[in-house]
PDB file of C-alpha atoms in Angstrom:
ATOM      1  CA  UNK A 938      74.432  87.758  69.780  1.00 75.00           C
ATOM      2  CA  UNK A 939      75.117  89.143  66.263  1.00 89.00           C
ATOM      3  CA  UNK A 940      72.417  90.242  63.785  1.00 92.00           C
ATOM      4  CA  UNK A 941      72.756  87.207  61.559  1.00 90.00           C
ATOM      5  CA  UNK A 942      72.379  84.764  64.404  1.00 92.00           C
ATOM      6  CA  UNK A 943      69.277  86.597  65.701  1.00 93.00           C
ATOM      7  CA  UNK A 944      67.673  86.621  62.243  1.00 93.00           C
ATOM      8  CA  UNK A 945      68.315  82.906  61.723  1.00 90.00           C
ATOM      9  CA  UNK A 946      66.969  82.132  65.209  1.00 91.00           C
ATOM     10  CA  UNK A 947      63.812  84.203  64.676  1.00 91.00           C
ATOM     11  CA  UNK A 948      63.109  82.474  61.354  1.00 90.00           C
ATOM     12  CA  UNK A 949      63.704  79.030  62.811  1.00 86.00           C
ATOM     13  CA  UNK A 950      61.626  79.568  65.958  1.00 88.00           C
ATOM     14  CA  UNK A 951      58.924  81.697  64.250  1.00 89.00           C
ATOM     15  CA  UNK A 952      59.553  84.761  66.382  1.00 92.00           C
ATOM     16  CA  UNK A 953      59.367  88.434  65.359  1.00 93.00           C
ATOM     17  CA  UNK A 954      62.244  90.938  65.202  1.00 95.00           C
ATOM     18  CA  UNK A 955      62.466  94.510  66.446  1.00 95.00           C
ATOM     19  CA  UNK A 956      65.333  96.523  64.977  1.00 97.00           C
ATOM     20  CA  UNK A 957      66.648  99.858  63.787  1.00 97.00           C
ATOM     21  CA  UNK A 958      66.942 100.136  59.999  1.00 96.00           C
ATOM     22  CA  UNK A 959      69.161 102.526  58.074  1.00 94.00           C
ATOM     23  CA  UNK A 960      67.299 103.258  54.794  1.00 86.00           C
ATOM     24  CA  UNK A 961      68.729 104.406  51.464  1.00 79.00           C
ATOM     25  CA  UNK A 962      68.356 108.048  52.474  1.00 81.00           C
ATOM     26  CA  UNK A 963      70.604 107.387  55.502  1.00 87.00           C
ATOM     27  CA  UNK A 964      67.661 107.841  57.929  1.00 91.00           C
ATOM     28  CA  UNK A 965      66.967 105.334  60.713  1.00 95.00           C
ATOM     29  CA  UNK A 966      63.528 103.835  61.416  1.00 93.00           C
ATOM     30  CA  UNK A 967      62.299 101.477  64.079  1.00 95.00           C
ATOM     31  CA  UNK A 968      60.863  98.296  62.507  1.00 94.00           C
ATOM     32  CA  UNK A 969      59.065  95.156  63.615  1.00 93.00           C
ATOM     33  CA  UNK A 970      59.131  92.244  61.228  1.00 93.00           C
ATOM     34  CA  UNK A 971      57.857  88.687  61.210  1.00 93.00           C
ATOM     35  CA  UNK A 972      60.718  87.145  59.182  1.00 94.00           C
ATOM     36  CA  UNK A 973      59.888  84.419  56.705  1.00 92.00           C
ATOM     37  CA  UNK A 974      63.276  83.738  55.156  1.00 89.00           C
ATOM     38  CA  UNK A 975      66.276  85.108  53.352  1.00 88.00           C
ATOM     39  CA  UNK A 976      66.922  86.352  49.831  1.00 84.00           C
ATOM     40  CA  UNK A 977      70.433  86.726  48.435  1.00 78.00           C
ATOM     41  CA  UNK A 978      71.476  89.227  45.823  1.00 76.00           C
ATOM     42  CA  UNK A 979      75.119  89.424  44.954  1.00 63.00           C
ATOM     43  CA  UNK A 980      77.024  89.495  48.211  1.00 72.00           C
ATOM     44  CA  UNK A 981      74.121  90.955  50.170  1.00 79.00           C
ATOM     45  CA  UNK A 982      71.563  89.100  52.311  1.00 86.00           C
ATOM     46  CA  UNK A 983      68.004  90.385  52.622  1.00 89.00           C
ATOM     47  CA  UNK A 984      65.396  89.368  55.241  1.00 93.00           C
ATOM     48  CA  UNK A 985      61.938  88.742  53.733  1.00 92.00           C
ATOM     49  CA  UNK A 986      58.893  89.006  55.974  1.00 93.00           C
ATOM     50  CA  UNK A 987      55.787  90.927  56.981  1.00 91.00           C
ATOM     51  CA  UNK A 988      56.012  94.225  58.831  1.00 90.00           C
ATOM     52  CA  UNK A 989      53.976  93.695  61.984  1.00 83.00           C
ATOM     53  CA  UNK A 990      52.832  97.316  62.371  1.00 77.00           C
ATOM     54  CA  UNK A 991      51.501  97.597  58.754  1.00 73.00           C
ATOM     55  CA  UNK A 992      48.338  95.947  57.480  1.00 73.00           C
ATOM     56  CA  UNK A 993      49.752  95.170  53.994  1.00 75.00           C
ATOM     57  CA  UNK A 994      49.877  91.540  52.948  1.00 80.00           C
ATOM     58  CA  UNK A 995      52.875  92.225  50.661  1.00 86.00           C
ATOM     59  CA  UNK A 996      56.139  91.076  52.224  1.00 91.00           C
ATOM     60  CA  UNK A 997      58.920  93.580  52.839  1.00 90.00           C
ATOM     61  CA  UNK A 998      62.617  93.063  52.386  1.00 90.00           C
ATOM     62  CA  UNK A 999      65.386  94.518  54.505  1.00 93.00           C
ATOM     63  CA  UNK A1000      69.125  94.391  53.862  1.00 91.00           C
ATOM     64  CA  UNK A1001      70.734  92.589  56.801  1.00 92.00           C
ATOM     65  CA  UNK A1002      73.772  94.862  56.727  1.00 93.00           C
ATOM     66  CA  UNK A1003      71.522  97.893  57.405  1.00 94.00           C
ATOM     67  CA  UNK A1004      69.943  96.385  60.539  1.00 96.00           C
ATOM     68  CA  UNK A1005      71.127  97.249  64.034  1.00 96.00           C
ATOM     69  CA  UNK A1006      69.934  97.262  67.679  1.00 96.00           C
ATOM     70  CA  UNK A1007      67.986  94.070  67.109  1.00 96.00           C
ATOM     71  CA  UNK A1008      66.000  92.007  69.541  1.00 95.00           C
ATOM     72  CA  UNK A1009      63.846  88.936  69.151  1.00 95.00           C
ATOM     73  CA  UNK A1010      60.259  89.486  70.326  1.00 93.00           C
ATOM     74  CA  UNK A1011      57.353  87.057  70.707  1.00 88.00           C
ATOM     75  CA  UNK A1012      55.225  86.487  67.638  1.00 83.00           C
ATOM     76  CA  UNK A1013      51.678  87.497  68.369  1.00 79.00           C
ATOM     77  CA  UNK A1014      48.740  85.561  66.869  1.00 75.00           C
ATOM     78  CA  UNK A1015      47.979  88.315  64.343  1.00 76.00           C
ATOM     79  CA  UNK A1016      51.516  88.175  62.871  1.00 80.00           C
ATOM     80  CA  UNK A1017      51.215  86.292  59.603  1.00 82.00           C
ATOM     81  CA  UNK A1018      53.486  83.300  59.128  1.00 83.00           C
ATOM     82  CA  UNK A1019      55.044  82.366  55.775  1.00 86.00           C
ATOM     83  CA  UNK A1020      52.567  80.551  53.581  1.00 85.00           C
ATOM     84  CA  UNK A1021      53.478  76.850  53.826  1.00 85.00           C
ATOM     85  CA  UNK A1022      52.609  76.175  50.197  1.00 88.00           C
ATOM     86  CA  UNK A1023      55.211  78.617  48.785  1.00 85.00           C
ATOM     87  CA  UNK A1024      58.975  78.901  48.879  1.00 83.00           C
ATOM     88  CA  UNK A1025      60.700  82.215  49.574  1.00 83.00           C
ATOM     89  CA  UNK A1026      61.783  82.260  45.922  1.00 77.00           C
ATOM     90  CA  UNK A1027      58.183  81.858  44.765  1.00 80.00           C
ATOM     91  CA  UNK A1028      57.017  84.616  47.129  1.00 83.00           C
ATOM     92  CA  UNK A1029      59.755  86.974  45.974  1.00 80.00           C
ATOM     93  CA  UNK A1030      58.964  86.324  42.324  1.00 76.00           C
ATOM     94  CA  UNK A1031      55.204  86.781  42.902  1.00 79.00           C
ATOM     95  CA  UNK A1032      55.658  90.143  44.563  1.00 82.00           C
ATOM     96  CA  UNK A1033      58.598  91.283  42.434  1.00 76.00           C
ATOM     97  CA  UNK A1034      60.872  91.444  45.460  1.00 79.00           C
ATOM     98  CA  UNK A1035      63.995  90.531  43.526  1.00 67.00           C
ATOM     99  CA  UNK A1036      63.810  93.825  41.638  1.00 58.00           C
ATOM    100  CA  UNK A1037      65.059  96.729  43.677  1.00 54.00           C
ATOM    101  CA  UNK A1038      63.656 100.010  42.689  1.00 56.00           C
ATOM    102  CA  UNK A1039      62.170 103.262  43.845  1.00 61.00           C
ATOM    103  CA  UNK A1040      58.512 103.993  43.235  1.00 61.00           C
ATOM    104  CA  UNK A1041      59.616 106.709  40.801  1.00 68.00           C
ATOM    105  CA  UNK A1042      61.614 104.287  38.555  1.00 71.00           C
ATOM    106  CA  UNK A1043      59.883 104.119  35.139  1.00 77.00           C
ATOM    107  CA  UNK A1044      59.255 100.953  33.191  1.00 82.00           C
ATOM    108  CA  UNK A1045      61.187 101.132  29.936  1.00 89.00           C
ATOM    109  CA  UNK A1046      61.747  99.146  26.741  1.00 93.00           C
ATOM    110  CA  UNK A1047      65.497  98.596  26.728  1.00 94.00           C
ATOM    111  CA  UNK A1048      67.546  97.732  23.700  1.00 96.00           C
ATOM    112  CA  UNK A1049      71.168  96.979  24.633  1.00 95.00           C
ATOM    113  CA  UNK A1050      73.758  96.079  22.020  1.00 96.00           C
ATOM    114  CA  UNK A1051      76.424  93.642  23.290  1.00 93.00           C
ATOM    115  CA  UNK A1052      79.779  92.769  21.936  1.00 93.00           C
ATOM    116  CA  UNK A1053      82.313  89.919  22.293  1.00 88.00           C
ATOM    117  CA  UNK A1054      82.149  87.598  25.275  1.00 83.00           C
ATOM    118  CA  UNK A1055      79.440  89.726  26.862  1.00 83.00           C
ATOM    119  CA  UNK A1056      77.234  89.067  23.792  1.00 80.00           C
ATOM    120  CA  UNK A1057      77.908  85.349  24.026  1.00 78.00           C
ATOM    121  CA  UNK A1058      77.192  85.123  27.782  1.00 76.00           C
ATOM    122  CA  UNK A1059      74.125  87.281  28.145  1.00 77.00           C
ATOM    123  CA  UNK A1060      71.733  84.320  27.981  1.00 74.00           C
ATOM    124  CA  UNK A1061      72.996  83.225  31.369  1.00 69.00           C
ATOM    125  CA  UNK A1062      72.161  86.590  32.923  1.00 67.00           C
ATOM    126  CA  UNK A1063      68.450  87.240  32.359  1.00 71.00           C
ATOM    127  CA  UNK A1064      67.377  90.753  33.466  1.00 76.00           C
ATOM    128  CA  UNK A1065      63.702  90.507  32.537  1.00 76.00           C
ATOM    129  CA  UNK A1066      61.005  87.877  32.122  1.00 70.00           C
ATOM    130  CA  UNK A1067      60.318  89.101  28.569  1.00 81.00           C
ATOM    131  CA  UNK A1068      63.978  89.335  27.569  1.00 87.00           C
ATOM    132  CA  UNK A1069      64.779  88.558  23.913  1.00 91.00           C
ATOM    133  CA  UNK A1070      68.322  88.235  22.578  1.00 92.00           C
ATOM    134  CA  UNK A1071      68.770  88.728  18.821  1.00 94.00           C
ATOM    135  CA  UNK A1072      71.908  87.927  16.814  1.00 94.00           C
ATOM    136  CA  UNK A1073      72.920  91.042  14.855  1.00 94.00           C
ATOM    137  CA  UNK A1074      76.277  89.896  13.483  1.00 93.00           C
ATOM    138  CA  UNK A1075      79.197  87.652  14.497  1.00 91.00           C
ATOM    139  CA  UNK A1076      79.919  88.540  18.147  1.00 90.00           C
ATOM    140  CA  UNK A1077      77.209  91.207  18.251  1.00 94.00           C
ATOM    141  CA  UNK A1078      73.770  90.647  19.873  1.00 93.00           C
ATOM    142  CA  UNK A1079      70.934  92.864  21.003  1.00 95.00           C
ATOM    143  CA  UNK A1080      69.126  92.337  24.229  1.00 92.00           C
ATOM    144  CA  UNK A1081      65.536  93.673  24.238  1.00 94.00           C
ATOM    145  CA  UNK A1082      63.587  93.727  27.466  1.00 89.00           C
ATOM    146  CA  UNK A1083      60.956  95.543  29.463  1.00 87.00           C
ATOM    147  CA  UNK A1084      62.594  96.596  32.712  1.00 84.00           C
ATOM    148  CA  UNK A1085      62.543  99.239  35.438  1.00 79.00           C
ATOM    149  CA  UNK A1086      65.034 102.041  34.858  1.00 83.00           C
ATOM    150  CA  UNK A1087      66.786 102.569  38.181  1.00 77.00           C
ATOM    151  CA  UNK A1088      70.129 102.488  39.893  1.00 76.00           C
ATOM    152  CA  UNK A1089      70.448  98.664  39.571  1.00 74.00           C
ATOM    153  CA  UNK A1090      70.004  98.762  35.820  1.00 83.00           C
ATOM    154  CA  UNK A1091      72.528 101.551  35.401  1.00 86.00           C
ATOM    155  CA  UNK A1092      75.077  99.726  37.572  1.00 82.00           C
ATOM    156  CA  UNK A1093      74.530  96.533  35.536  1.00 83.00           C
ATOM    157  CA  UNK A1094      75.070  98.347  32.199  1.00 89.00           C
ATOM    158  CA  UNK A1095      78.097 100.289  33.484  1.00 88.00           C
ATOM    159  CA  UNK A1096      79.557  97.015  34.726  1.00 85.00           C
ATOM    160  CA  UNK A1097      79.569  95.698  31.144  1.00 86.00           C
ATOM    161  CA  UNK A1098      81.928  98.510  30.158  1.00 89.00           C
ATOM    162  CA  UNK A1099      82.801  98.941  26.502  1.00 92.00           C
ATOM    163  CA  UNK A1100      81.134  95.640  25.685  1.00 91.00           C
ATOM    164  CA  UNK A1101      77.672  97.221  25.842  1.00 93.00           C
ATOM    165  CA  UNK A1102      75.926 100.127  24.175  1.00 95.00           C
ATOM    166  CA  UNK A1103      72.415 101.385  25.019  1.00 96.00           C
ATOM    167  CA  UNK A1104      70.397 101.831  21.850  1.00 97.00           C
ATOM    168  CA  UNK A1105      67.036 102.669  23.511  1.00 96.00           C
ATOM    169  CA  UNK A1106      65.783 104.606  25.332  1.00 96.00           C
ATOM    170  CA  UNK A1107      67.735 107.611  24.103  1.00 96.00           C
ATOM    171  CA  UNK A1108      67.630 109.276  27.548  1.00 95.00           C
ATOM    172  CA  UNK A1109      69.372 106.301  29.132  1.00 95.00           C
ATOM    173  CA  UNK A1110      71.846 106.192  26.244  1.00 95.00           C
ATOM    174  CA  UNK A1111      72.769 109.884  26.867  1.00 95.00           C
ATOM    175  CA  UNK A1112      72.982 109.453  30.610  1.00 93.00           C
ATOM    176  CA  UNK A1113      75.438 106.550  30.343  1.00 92.00           C
ATOM    177  CA  UNK A1114      77.493 107.994  27.433  1.00 87.00           C
TER     178      UNK A1114
END
């Protein structure tokens, strides 16, 4: 059975998963997870659940494409099930699971100047709960937001190409110049 089928089956039948996980440093770890559901980001699928060998009540997320050597294992009584009064989306938002970052990523006040179609379409792509978009001139807007400075933010800004210019912080402006 493939990984995706096992994940779906474990979620549906409230069973736990044992698997090998390849982390961002290219190291493998053995994991046990009580899966609650799935989260999608771009073309990637993430499994949301509670690690059974850790006492934290904060859910963990694992990229499905980094999972291997998986087996379904019985859920023991002490394995917490997904709260029935919350959706996976609500859980992810509550714990900030939709924001991928390292513990070392600093929180910054970003000012990003946008041009042309990018300026016109930025409202449909919120990057922060406190995001403000200010009209500077015809076809020029500034996005101001408090956000974690990490790889995801840099990829997002680079993806905008010449239609975006970092105003603040200066260190991010210099890095992406």
